[in-house]
mmCIF file with all atom_site columns, C-alpha atoms in Angstrom:
data_model
loop_
_atom_site.group_PDB
_atom_site.id
_atom_site.type_symbol
_atom_site.label_atom_id
_atom_site.label_alt_id
_atom_site.label_comp_id
_atom_site.label_asym_id
_atom_site.label_entity_id
_atom_site.label_seq_id
_atom_site.pdbx_PDB_ins_code
_atom_site.Cartn_x
_atom_site.Cartn_y
_atom_site.Cartn_z
_atom_site.occupancy
_atom_site.B_iso_or_equiv
_atom_site.pdbx_formal_charge
_atom_site.auth_seq_id
_atom_site.auth_comp_id
_atom_site.auth_asym_id
_atom_site.auth_atom_id
_atom_site.pdbx_PDB_model_num
ATOM 1   C CA . MET A 1 1   ? 13.422 -6.195  8.897   1.00 0.00 ? 220 MET A CA 1
ATOM 2   C CA . LYS A 1 2   ? 14.116 -8.548  5.990   1.00 0.00 ? 221 LYS A CA 1
ATOM 3   C CA . LEU A 1 3   ? 14.168 -11.980 4.622   1.00 0.00 ? 222 LEU A CA 1
ATOM 4   C CA . ILE A 1 4   ? 17.459 -13.246 3.203   1.00 0.00 ? 223 ILE A CA 1
ATOM 5   C CA . TYR A 1 5   ? 17.168 -16.024 0.463   1.00 0.00 ? 224 TYR A CA 1
ATOM 6   C CA . VAL A 1 6   ? 20.323 -18.141 -0.364  1.00 0.00 ? 225 VAL A CA 1
ATOM 7   C CA . MET A 1 7   ? 19.722 -20.152 -3.403  1.00 0.00 ? 226 MET A CA 1
ATOM 8   C CA . ASP A 1 8   ? 21.115 -20.974 -6.846  1.00 0.00 ? 227 ASP A CA 1
ATOM 9   C CA . PRO A 1 9   ? 19.123 -21.023 -10.049 1.00 0.00 ? 228 PRO A CA 1
ATOM 10  C CA . LEU A 1 10  ? 20.362 -24.311 -11.119 1.00 0.00 ? 229 LEU A CA 1
ATOM 11  C CA . CYS A 1 11  ? 19.088 -25.903 -8.029  1.00 0.00 ? 230 CYS A CA 1
ATOM 12  C CA . GLY A 1 12  ? 16.106 -28.218 -8.317  1.00 0.00 ? 231 GLY A CA 1
ATOM 13  C CA . TRP A 1 13  ? 15.079 -27.684 -4.637  1.00 0.00 ? 232 TRP A CA 1
ATOM 14  C CA . CYS A 1 14  ? 15.196 -23.875 -4.856  1.00 0.00 ? 233 CYS A CA 1
ATOM 15  C CA . TYR A 1 15  ? 12.774 -24.330 -7.744  1.00 0.00 ? 234 TYR A CA 1
ATOM 16  C CA . GLY A 1 16  ? 10.816 -26.489 -5.587  1.00 0.00 ? 235 GLY A CA 1
ATOM 17  C CA . ASN A 1 17  ? 10.501 -23.671 -3.221  1.00 0.00 ? 236 ASN A CA 1
ATOM 18  C CA . SER A 1 18  ? 9.760  -21.103 -5.791  1.00 0.00 ? 237 SER A CA 1
ATOM 19  C CA . ASN A 1 19  ? 5.989  -21.108 -5.400  1.00 0.00 ? 238 ASN A CA 1
ATOM 20  C CA . HIS A 1 20  ? 6.219  -20.607 -1.393  1.00 0.00 ? 239 HIS A CA 1
ATOM 21  C CA . THR A 1 21  ? 8.845  -17.728 -2.275  1.00 0.00 ? 240 THR A CA 1
ATOM 22  C CA . LEU A 1 22  ? 6.698  -15.912 -4.353  1.00 0.00 ? 241 LEU A CA 1
ATOM 23  C CA . ALA A 1 23  ? 3.830  -16.178 -1.866  1.00 0.00 ? 242 ALA A CA 1
ATOM 24  C CA . LEU A 1 24  ? 5.922  -14.930 0.898   1.00 0.00 ? 243 LEU A CA 1
ATOM 25  C CA . PHE A 1 25  ? 6.986  -12.209 -1.375  1.00 0.00 ? 244 PHE A CA 1
ATOM 26  C CA . GLU A 1 26  ? 3.492  -11.012 -2.165  1.00 0.00 ? 245 GLU A CA 1
ATOM 27  C CA . ALA A 1 27  ? 2.441  -11.422 1.548   1.00 0.00 ? 246 ALA A CA 1
ATOM 28  C CA . TYR A 1 28  ? 5.337  -9.321  3.043   1.00 0.00 ? 247 TYR A CA 1
ATOM 29  C CA . LYS A 1 29  ? 6.482  -7.183  0.326   1.00 0.00 ? 248 LYS A CA 1
ATOM 30  C CA . ASN A 1 30  ? 4.956  -4.188  2.041   1.00 0.00 ? 249 ASN A CA 1
ATOM 31  C CA . ILE A 1 31  ? 6.581  -5.327  5.570   1.00 0.00 ? 250 ILE A CA 1
ATOM 32  C CA . LEU A 1 32  ? 9.936  -6.742  4.863   1.00 0.00 ? 251 LEU A CA 1
ATOM 33  C CA . ASP A 1 33  ? 12.771 -6.253  2.547   1.00 0.00 ? 252 ASP A CA 1
ATOM 34  C CA . PHE A 1 34  ? 13.523 -9.505  0.389   1.00 0.00 ? 253 PHE A CA 1
ATOM 35  C CA . VAL A 1 35  ? 17.413 -10.074 -0.512  1.00 0.00 ? 254 VAL A CA 1
ATOM 36  C CA . ILE A 1 36  ? 18.195 -12.764 -2.892  1.00 0.00 ? 255 ILE A CA 1
ATOM 37  C CA . ILE A 1 37  ? 21.771 -14.113 -2.694  1.00 0.00 ? 256 ILE A CA 1
ATOM 38  C CA . PRO A 1 38  ? 22.950 -16.822 -5.238  1.00 0.00 ? 257 PRO A CA 1
ATOM 39  C CA . GLY A 1 39  ? 25.340 -19.363 -4.237  1.00 0.00 ? 258 GLY A CA 1
ATOM 40  C CA . GLY A 1 40  ? 27.154 -20.139 -7.726  1.00 0.00 ? 259 GLY A CA 1
ATOM 41  C CA . MET A 1 41  ? 26.738 -23.854 -6.977  1.00 0.00 ? 260 MET A CA 1
ATOM 42  C CA . TRP A 1 42  ? 27.948 -24.607 -10.517 1.00 0.00 ? 261 TRP A CA 1
ATOM 43  C CA . ALA A 1 43  ? 30.106 -21.679 -11.470 1.00 0.00 ? 262 ALA A CA 1
ATOM 44  C CA . GLY A 1 44  ? 33.839 -21.227 -12.004 1.00 0.00 ? 263 GLY A CA 1
ATOM 45  C CA . PRO A 1 45  ? 35.677 -24.529 -11.886 1.00 0.00 ? 264 PRO A CA 1
ATOM 46  C CA . ASN A 1 46  ? 32.374 -26.107 -11.109 1.00 0.00 ? 265 ASN A CA 1
ATOM 47  C CA . VAL A 1 47  ? 30.601 -25.567 -14.666 1.00 0.00 ? 266 VAL A CA 1
ATOM 48  C CA . ARG A 1 48  ? 30.068 -28.680 -16.139 1.00 0.00 ? 267 ARG A CA 1
ATOM 49  C CA . MET A 1 49  ? 28.172 -29.847 -19.518 1.00 0.00 ? 268 MET A CA 1
ATOM 50  C CA . GLN A 1 50  ? 24.917 -31.824 -19.360 1.00 0.00 ? 269 GLN A CA 1
ATOM 51  C CA . SER A 1 51  ? 25.025 -35.578 -19.950 1.00 0.00 ? 270 SER A CA 1
ATOM 52  C CA . PRO A 1 52  ? 22.583 -38.472 -20.389 1.00 0.00 ? 271 PRO A CA 1
ATOM 53  C CA . GLN A 1 53  ? 23.900 -39.557 -17.104 1.00 0.00 ? 272 GLN A CA 1
ATOM 54  C CA . MET A 1 54  ? 23.368 -36.405 -15.402 1.00 0.00 ? 273 MET A CA 1
ATOM 55  C CA . ALA A 1 55  ? 19.908 -36.016 -17.010 1.00 0.00 ? 274 ALA A CA 1
ATOM 56  C CA . GLY A 1 56  ? 18.914 -39.568 -15.018 1.00 0.00 ? 275 GLY A CA 1
ATOM 57  C CA . TYR A 1 57  ? 20.161 -38.117 -11.694 1.00 0.00 ? 276 TYR A CA 1
ATOM 58  C CA . PHE A 1 58  ? 18.198 -34.735 -12.324 1.00 0.00 ? 277 PHE A CA 1
ATOM 59  C CA . GLU A 1 59  ? 14.948 -36.630 -12.940 1.00 0.00 ? 278 GLU A CA 1
ATOM 60  C CA . LYS A 1 60  ? 15.137 -38.794 -10.299 1.00 0.00 ? 279 LYS A CA 1
ATOM 61  C CA . HIS A 1 61  ? 15.498 -36.333 -7.727  1.00 0.00 ? 280 HIS A CA 1
ATOM 62  C CA . ASP A 1 62  ? 12.983 -33.790 -9.585  1.00 0.00 ? 281 ASP A CA 1
ATOM 63  C CA . GLN A 1 63  ? 10.577 -36.459 -8.977  1.00 0.00 ? 282 GLN A CA 1
ATOM 64  C CA . ARG A 1 64  ? 11.155 -36.528 -5.490  1.00 0.00 ? 283 ARG A CA 1
ATOM 65  C CA . ILE A 1 65  ? 11.129 -32.826 -5.137  1.00 0.00 ? 284 ILE A CA 1
ATOM 66  C CA . ALA A 1 66  ? 7.574  -32.540 -7.037  1.00 0.00 ? 285 ALA A CA 1
ATOM 67  C CA . GLN A 1 67  ? 6.248  -35.318 -4.857  1.00 0.00 ? 286 GLN A CA 1
ATOM 68  C CA . LEU A 1 68  ? 7.250  -33.287 -1.624  1.00 0.00 ? 287 LEU A CA 1
ATOM 69  C CA . THR A 1 69  ? 6.726  -29.890 -2.866  1.00 0.00 ? 288 THR A CA 1
ATOM 70  C CA . GLY A 1 70  ? 3.842  -29.984 -5.547  1.00 0.00 ? 289 GLY A CA 1
ATOM 71  C CA . THR A 1 71  ? 5.882  -27.993 -7.743  1.00 0.00 ? 290 THR A CA 1
ATOM 72  C CA . GLU A 1 72  ? 5.254  -28.728 -11.404 1.00 0.00 ? 291 GLU A CA 1
ATOM 73  C CA . PHE A 1 73  ? 8.420  -29.645 -13.838 1.00 0.00 ? 292 PHE A CA 1
ATOM 74  C CA . GLY A 1 74  ? 7.184  -29.553 -17.366 1.00 0.00 ? 293 GLY A CA 1
ATOM 75  C CA . ASP A 1 75  ? 7.971  -31.969 -20.189 1.00 0.00 ? 294 ASP A CA 1
ATOM 76  C CA . ALA A 1 76  ? 9.734  -29.431 -21.898 1.00 0.00 ? 295 ALA A CA 1
ATOM 77  C CA . TYR A 1 77  ? 12.316 -29.293 -19.422 1.00 0.00 ? 296 TYR A CA 1
ATOM 78  C CA . PHE A 1 78  ? 12.792 -33.061 -19.265 1.00 0.00 ? 297 PHE A CA 1
ATOM 79  C CA . LYS A 1 79  ? 13.283 -33.112 -22.924 1.00 0.00 ? 298 LYS A CA 1
ATOM 80  C CA . PHE A 1 80  ? 15.774 -29.996 -22.377 1.00 0.00 ? 299 PHE A CA 1
ATOM 81  C CA . ILE A 1 81  ? 18.059 -31.870 -20.012 1.00 0.00 ? 300 ILE A CA 1
ATOM 82  C CA . ARG A 1 82  ? 18.349 -34.761 -22.190 1.00 0.00 ? 301 ARG A CA 1
ATOM 83  C CA . GLN A 1 83  ? 20.087 -32.808 -24.709 1.00 0.00 ? 302 GLN A CA 1
ATOM 84  C CA . GLN A 1 84  ? 24.138 -32.888 -24.825 1.00 0.00 ? 303 GLN A CA 1
ATOM 85  C CA . GLU A 1 85  ? 26.404 -29.979 -24.856 1.00 0.00 ? 304 GLU A CA 1
ATOM 86  C CA . VAL A 1 86  ? 24.470 -27.660 -22.809 1.00 0.00 ? 305 VAL A CA 1
ATOM 87  C CA . LYS A 1 87  ? 26.549 -25.771 -20.352 1.00 0.00 ? 306 LYS A CA 1
ATOM 88  C CA . LEU A 1 88  ? 25.493 -25.848 -16.630 1.00 0.00 ? 307 LEU A CA 1
ATOM 89  C CA . ASP A 1 89  ? 26.994 -22.500 -15.258 1.00 0.00 ? 308 ASP A CA 1
ATOM 90  C CA . SER A 1 90  ? 25.375 -20.790 -12.351 1.00 0.00 ? 309 SER A CA 1
ATOM 91  C CA . GLU A 1 91  ? 27.038 -17.462 -12.800 1.00 0.00 ? 310 GLU A CA 1
ATOM 92  C CA . ILE A 1 92  ? 24.854 -16.397 -15.925 1.00 0.00 ? 311 ILE A CA 1
ATOM 93  C CA . PRO A 1 93  ? 21.519 -16.932 -14.166 1.00 0.00 ? 312 PRO A CA 1
ATOM 94  C CA . SER A 1 94  ? 22.861 -15.397 -10.994 1.00 0.00 ? 313 SER A CA 1
ATOM 95  C CA . ARG A 1 95  ? 24.452 -12.632 -12.677 1.00 0.00 ? 314 ARG A CA 1
ATOM 96  C CA . ALA A 1 96  ? 20.656 -11.951 -14.096 1.00 0.00 ? 315 ALA A CA 1
ATOM 97  C CA . ILE A 1 97  ? 19.095 -12.121 -10.804 1.00 0.00 ? 316 ILE A CA 1
ATOM 98  C CA . VAL A 1 98  ? 21.771 -9.693  -9.281  1.00 0.00 ? 317 VAL A CA 1
ATOM 99  C CA . THR A 1 99  ? 21.240 -7.300  -12.055 1.00 0.00 ? 318 THR A CA 1
ATOM 100 C CA . VAL A 1 100 ? 17.560 -7.111  -11.409 1.00 0.00 ? 319 VAL A CA 1
ATOM 101 C CA . GLN A 1 101 ? 18.058 -6.917  -7.650  1.00 0.00 ? 320 GLN A CA 1
ATOM 102 C CA . LYS A 1 102 ? 20.147 -4.087  -8.014  1.00 0.00 ? 321 LYS A CA 1
ATOM 103 C CA . PHE A 1 103 ? 18.484 -1.829  -10.573 1.00 0.00 ? 322 PHE A CA 1
ATOM 104 C CA . TRP A 1 104 ? 14.821 -3.153  -10.314 1.00 0.00 ? 323 TRP A CA 1
ATOM 105 C CA . ASN A 1 105 ? 14.788 -4.159  -6.751  1.00 0.00 ? 324 ASN A CA 1
ATOM 106 C CA . ALA A 1 106 ? 10.916 -4.284  -6.463  1.00 0.00 ? 325 ALA A CA 1
ATOM 107 C CA . LEU A 1 107 ? 10.865 -7.124  -9.101  1.00 0.00 ? 326 LEU A CA 1
ATOM 108 C CA . ASN A 1 108 ? 13.852 -9.042  -7.649  1.00 0.00 ? 327 ASN A CA 1
ATOM 109 C CA . VAL A 1 109 ? 11.573 -12.236 -6.327  1.00 0.00 ? 328 VAL A CA 1
ATOM 110 C CA . PRO A 1 110 ? 9.221  -12.332 -9.527  1.00 0.00 ? 329 PRO A CA 1
ATOM 111 C CA . PHE A 1 111 ? 12.131 -12.272 -11.723 1.00 0.00 ? 330 PHE A CA 1
ATOM 112 C CA . MET A 1 112 ? 14.015 -15.137 -9.953  1.00 0.00 ? 331 MET A CA 1
ATOM 113 C CA . VAL A 1 113 ? 10.781 -17.237 -9.875  1.00 0.00 ? 332 VAL A CA 1
ATOM 114 C CA . ALA A 1 114 ? 10.318 -16.628 -13.657 1.00 0.00 ? 333 ALA A CA 1
ATOM 115 C CA . LEU A 1 115 ? 13.985 -17.661 -14.414 1.00 0.00 ? 334 LEU A CA 1
ATOM 116 C CA . GLN A 1 116 ? 13.479 -20.929 -12.443 1.00 0.00 ? 335 GLN A CA 1
ATOM 117 C CA . GLN A 1 117 ? 10.107 -21.540 -14.278 1.00 0.00 ? 336 GLN A CA 1
ATOM 118 C CA . ALA A 1 118 ? 11.801 -20.729 -17.617 1.00 0.00 ? 337 ALA A CA 1
ATOM 119 C CA . ARG A 1 119 ? 14.236 -23.540 -16.878 1.00 0.00 ? 338 ARG A CA 1
ATOM 120 C CA . TYR A 1 120 ? 12.432 -25.949 -15.157 1.00 0.00 ? 339 TYR A CA 1
ATOM 121 C CA . ARG A 1 121 ? 8.746  -25.646 -16.611 1.00 0.00 ? 340 ARG A CA 1
ATOM 122 C CA . ALA A 1 122 ? 9.276  -24.111 -20.247 1.00 0.00 ? 341 ALA A CA 1
ATOM 123 C CA . GLY A 1 123 ? 12.881 -25.833 -20.778 1.00 0.00 ? 342 GLY A CA 1
ATOM 124 C CA . LYS A 1 124 ? 14.615 -22.831 -21.841 1.00 0.00 ? 343 LYS A CA 1
ATOM 125 C CA . ASP A 1 125 ? 18.174 -22.272 -21.637 1.00 0.00 ? 344 ASP A CA 1
ATOM 126 C CA . LEU A 1 126 ? 19.601 -19.918 -19.094 1.00 0.00 ? 345 LEU A CA 1
ATOM 127 C CA . ASN A 1 127 ? 22.818 -19.440 -21.299 1.00 0.00 ? 346 ASN A CA 1
ATOM 128 C CA . MET A 1 128 ? 20.756 -17.458 -23.648 1.00 0.00 ? 347 MET A CA 1
ATOM 129 C CA . GLU A 1 129 ? 20.402 -13.673 -23.316 1.00 0.00 ? 348 GLU A CA 1
ATOM 130 C CA . ASN A 1 130 ? 16.708 -14.186 -25.016 1.00 0.00 ? 349 ASN A CA 1
ATOM 131 C CA . THR A 1 131 ? 15.639 -16.254 -22.218 1.00 0.00 ? 350 THR A CA 1
ATOM 132 C CA . TYR A 1 132 ? 16.016 -13.156 -19.812 1.00 0.00 ? 351 TYR A CA 1
ATOM 133 C CA . LEU A 1 133 ? 14.814 -10.838 -22.295 1.00 0.00 ? 352 LEU A CA 1
ATOM 134 C CA . GLU A 1 134 ? 11.567 -12.752 -22.553 1.00 0.00 ? 353 GLU A CA 1
ATOM 135 C CA . ILE A 1 135 ? 10.884 -12.398 -18.696 1.00 0.00 ? 354 ILE A CA 1
ATOM 136 C CA . CYS A 1 136 ? 11.714 -8.718  -18.940 1.00 0.00 ? 355 CYS A CA 1
ATOM 137 C CA . THR A 1 137 ? 9.383  -8.296  -21.302 1.00 0.00 ? 356 THR A CA 1
ATOM 138 C CA . LEU A 1 138 ? 6.811  -10.166 -19.040 1.00 0.00 ? 357 LEU A CA 1
ATOM 139 C CA . LEU A 1 139 ? 7.861  -8.050  -16.106 1.00 0.00 ? 358 LEU A CA 1
ATOM 140 C CA . GLY A 1 140 ? 7.985  -4.691  -18.015 1.00 0.00 ? 359 GLY A CA 1
ATOM 141 C CA . ILE A 1 141 ? 11.646 -4.208  -17.365 1.00 0.00 ? 360 ILE A CA 1
ATOM 142 C CA . ASP A 1 142 ? 13.723 -2.449  -20.361 1.00 0.00 ? 361 ASP A CA 1
ATOM 143 C CA . GLY A 1 143 ? 15.487 -5.177  -22.029 1.00 0.00 ? 362 GLY A CA 1
ATOM 144 C CA . ALA A 1 144 ? 18.087 -3.040  -23.478 1.00 0.00 ? 363 ALA A CA 1
ATOM 145 C CA . GLU A 1 145 ? 18.968 -1.653  -20.562 1.00 0.00 ? 364 GLU A CA 1
ATOM 146 C CA . PHE A 1 146 ? 18.817 -4.695  -18.717 1.00 0.00 ? 365 PHE A CA 1
ATOM 147 C CA . LEU A 1 147 ? 21.456 -6.269  -21.141 1.00 0.00 ? 366 LEU A CA 1
ATOM 148 C CA . VAL A 1 148 ? 23.707 -3.437  -20.829 1.00 0.00 ? 367 VAL A CA 1
ATOM 149 C CA . HIS A 1 149 ? 23.912 -3.963  -17.044 1.00 0.00 ? 368 HIS A CA 1
ATOM 150 C CA . PHE A 1 150 ? 23.837 -7.660  -17.205 1.00 0.00 ? 369 PHE A CA 1
ATOM 151 C CA . ASN A 1 151 ? 27.035 -7.639  -19.521 1.00 0.00 ? 370 ASN A CA 1
ATOM 152 C CA . SER A 1 152 ? 28.727 -5.041  -17.489 1.00 0.00 ? 371 SER A CA 1
ATOM 153 C CA . GLU A 1 153 ? 32.025 -5.973  -15.735 1.00 0.00 ? 372 GLU A CA 1
ATOM 154 C CA . ASN A 1 154 ? 30.658 -4.326  -12.713 1.00 0.00 ? 373 ASN A CA 1
ATOM 155 C CA . MET A 1 155 ? 27.934 -6.966  -12.398 1.00 0.00 ? 374 MET A CA 1
ATOM 156 C CA . LYS A 1 156 ? 29.950 -9.828  -13.074 1.00 0.00 ? 375 LYS A CA 1
ATOM 157 C CA . VAL A 1 157 ? 32.328 -8.490  -10.043 1.00 0.00 ? 376 VAL A CA 1
ATOM 158 C CA . ILE A 1 158 ? 29.185 -7.905  -7.759  1.00 0.00 ? 377 ILE A CA 1
ATOM 159 C CA . THR A 1 159 ? 28.089 -11.336 -8.719  1.00 0.00 ? 378 THR A CA 1
ATOM 160 C CA . GLN A 1 160 ? 31.230 -12.888 -7.721  1.00 0.00 ? 379 GLN A CA 1
ATOM 161 C CA . SER A 1 161 ? 31.043 -10.986 -4.324  1.00 0.00 ? 380 SER A CA 1
ATOM 162 C CA . ALA A 1 162 ? 27.417 -12.587 -3.850  1.00 0.00 ? 381 ALA A CA 1
ATOM 163 C CA . PHE A 1 163 ? 28.804 -16.059 -4.227  1.00 0.00 ? 382 PHE A CA 1
ATOM 164 C CA . SER A 1 164 ? 31.458 -15.141 -1.326  1.00 0.00 ? 383 SER A CA 1
ATOM 165 C CA . THR A 1 165 ? 28.456 -13.740 0.693   1.00 0.00 ? 384 THR A CA 1
ATOM 166 C CA . ALA A 1 166 ? 26.353 -16.801 0.176   1.00 0.00 ? 385 ALA A CA 1
ATOM 167 C CA . MET A 1 167 ? 28.812 -19.037 2.036   1.00 0.00 ? 386 MET A CA 1
ATOM 168 C CA . GLU A 1 168 ? 28.816 -16.695 5.056   1.00 0.00 ? 387 GLU A CA 1
ATOM 169 C CA . TYR A 1 169 ? 24.948 -17.429 5.463   1.00 0.00 ? 388 TYR A CA 1
ATOM 170 C CA . ALA A 1 170 ? 24.468 -20.861 4.293   1.00 0.00 ? 389 ALA A CA 1
ATOM 171 C CA . SER A 1 171 ? 26.017 -24.037 3.807   1.00 0.00 ? 390 SER A CA 1
ATOM 172 C CA . SER A 1 172 ? 23.066 -25.506 1.555   1.00 0.00 ? 391 SER A CA 1
ATOM 173 C CA . TYR A 1 173 ? 20.266 -24.170 -0.690  1.00 0.00 ? 392 TYR A CA 1
ATOM 174 C CA . PRO A 1 174 ? 18.012 -22.989 -0.223  1.00 0.00 ? 393 PRO A CA 1
ATOM 175 C CA . THR A 1 175 ? 18.390 -21.509 2.940   1.00 0.00 ? 394 THR A CA 1
ATOM 176 C CA . LEU A 1 176 ? 15.616 -18.780 3.923   1.00 0.00 ? 395 LEU A CA 1
ATOM 177 C CA . LEU A 1 177 ? 17.015 -16.329 6.946   1.00 0.00 ? 396 LEU A CA 1
ATOM 178 C CA . PHE A 1 178 ? 14.988 -13.401 8.913   1.00 0.00 ? 397 PHE A CA 1
ATOM 179 C CA . GLU A 1 179 ? 17.257 -10.878 9.879   1.00 0.00 ? 398 GLU A CA 1
ATOM 180 C CA . GLU A 1 180 ? 16.660 -7.676  12.222  1.00 0.00 ? 399 GLU A CA 1
ATOM 181 C CA . GLN A 1 181 ? 19.442 -5.358  13.305  1.00 0.00 ? 400 GLN A CA 1
ATOM 182 C CA . ASP A 1 182 ? 22.093 -7.893  12.348  1.00 0.00 ? 401 ASP A CA 1
ATOM 183 C CA . GLN A 1 183 ? 19.966 -10.786 14.419  1.00 0.00 ? 402 GLN A CA 1
ATOM 184 C CA . LEU A 1 184 ? 19.613 -13.982 12.172  1.00 0.00 ? 403 LEU A CA 1
ATOM 185 C CA . THR A 1 185 ? 16.912 -16.429 12.595  1.00 0.00 ? 404 THR A CA 1
ATOM 186 C CA . LEU A 1 186 ? 16.942 -19.592 10.246  1.00 0.00 ? 405 LEU A CA 1
ATOM 187 C CA . LEU A 1 187 ? 13.252 -20.061 8.700   1.00 0.00 ? 406 LEU A CA 1
ATOM 188 C CA . GLU A 1 188 ? 13.925 -22.878 6.275   1.00 0.00 ? 407 GLU A CA 1
ATOM 189 C CA . GLN A 1 189 ? 17.014 -24.949 5.195   1.00 0.00 ? 408 GLN A CA 1
ATOM 190 C CA . GLY A 1 190 ? 15.766 -27.191 2.420   1.00 0.00 ? 409 GLY A CA 1
ATOM 191 C CA . TYR A 1 191 ? 12.203 -27.404 2.438   1.00 0.00 ? 410 TYR A CA 1
ATOM 192 C CA . SER A 1 192 ? 9.287  -26.189 4.890   1.00 0.00 ? 411 SER A CA 1
ATOM 193 C CA . SER A 1 193 ? 5.701  -25.834 4.560   1.00 0.00 ? 412 SER A CA 1
ATOM 194 C CA . LEU A 1 194 ? 4.531  -22.405 3.602   1.00 0.00 ? 413 LEU A CA 1
ATOM 195 C CA . ALA A 1 195 ? 2.231  -22.393 6.670   1.00 0.00 ? 414 ALA A CA 1
ATOM 196 C CA . GLU A 1 196 ? 5.067  -22.947 9.118   1.00 0.00 ? 415 GLU A CA 1
ATOM 197 C CA . ILE A 1 197 ? 7.285  -20.529 7.351   1.00 0.00 ? 416 ILE A CA 1
ATOM 198 C CA . THR A 1 198 ? 4.463  -17.853 7.642   1.00 0.00 ? 417 THR A CA 1
ATOM 199 C CA . LYS A 1 199 ? 3.949  -18.519 11.361  1.00 0.00 ? 418 LYS A CA 1
ATOM 200 C CA . ASN A 1 200 ? 7.167  -18.219 12.247  1.00 0.00 ? 419 ASN A CA 1
ATOM 201 C CA . ILE A 1 201 ? 7.654  -15.131 10.504  1.00 0.00 ? 420 ILE A CA 1
ATOM 202 C CA . ASP A 1 202 ? 4.578  -13.778 12.062  1.00 0.00 ? 421 ASP A CA 1
ATOM 203 C CA . LEU A 1 203 ? 5.485  -14.452 15.423  1.00 0.00 ? 422 LEU A CA 1
ATOM 204 C CA . LEU A 1 204 ? 9.223  -12.599 14.781  1.00 0.00 ? 423 LEU A CA 1
ATOM 205 C CA . ILE A 1 205 ? 7.403  -9.727  13.359  1.00 0.00 ? 424 ILE A CA 1
ATOM 206 C CA . GLY A 1 206 ? 5.168  -9.933  16.629  1.00 0.00 ? 425 GLY A CA 1
ATOM 207 C CA . GLU A 1 207 ? 7.955  -10.064 18.965  1.00 0.00 ? 426 GLU A CA 1
ATOM 208 C CA . ILE A 1 208 ? 9.686  -7.188  17.385  1.00 0.00 ? 427 ILE A CA 1
ATOM 209 C CA . ASN A 1 209 ? 6.690  -4.977  17.267  1.00 0.00 ? 428 ASN A CA 1
ATOM 210 C CA . ALA A 1 210 ? 5.695  -5.569  20.794  1.00 0.00 ? 429 ALA A CA 1
ATOM 211 C CA . ILE A 1 211 ? 9.272  -4.676  21.812  1.00 0.00 ? 430 ILE A CA 1
ATOM 212 C CA . ARG A 1 212 ? 9.570  -1.344  19.791  1.00 0.00 ? 431 ARG A CA 1
ATOM 213 C CA . ILE A 1 213 ? 6.129  -0.530  21.540  1.00 0.00 ? 432 ILE A CA 1
ATOM 214 C CA . GLN A 1 214 ? 7.636  -0.672  25.182  1.00 0.00 ? 433 GLN A CA 1
#
């Protein structure tokens, strides 16, 4: 049994779900495997540069996300997005997530959430290696080893493969799926309450356990 989370590190709604995602991880990490599939929303030909117009768009939608989810956006983030000449490239933070998932899998969700908080709360630049090294220190990941894997051609290939896989699982972010023996159940697409998601997961686990007992 596993939870599959399709997201993008530069997706504000995915950050809005971050507290729920971490709570689900803590509640079910001994029962369910967690798989993160980054989608590459702004990668390759879709990479762009921040602009004042884009900052206004972000702020409008981030206020709505905060109101609905209760997730806090930091003042440092709003100052950061008003800067110009900052590249928005999903591949870099996605590759960081994929790297940790491959080599430090037990920390994949905490790392993803810390990465989201680095941008949306602390206003850190996800293009900078030091942003990830700070998270590695926080989580007890060897920073030097992380950089070796993170900068490898192999991880770049695996990240591109994740982008392709994401399109098979979801058409929008965030999407949360429950998988058991290749059977997929949609738990969330966009935003749902933690109580509703937990209830549905418990029902699915209960049904599966009942079948196994028979």
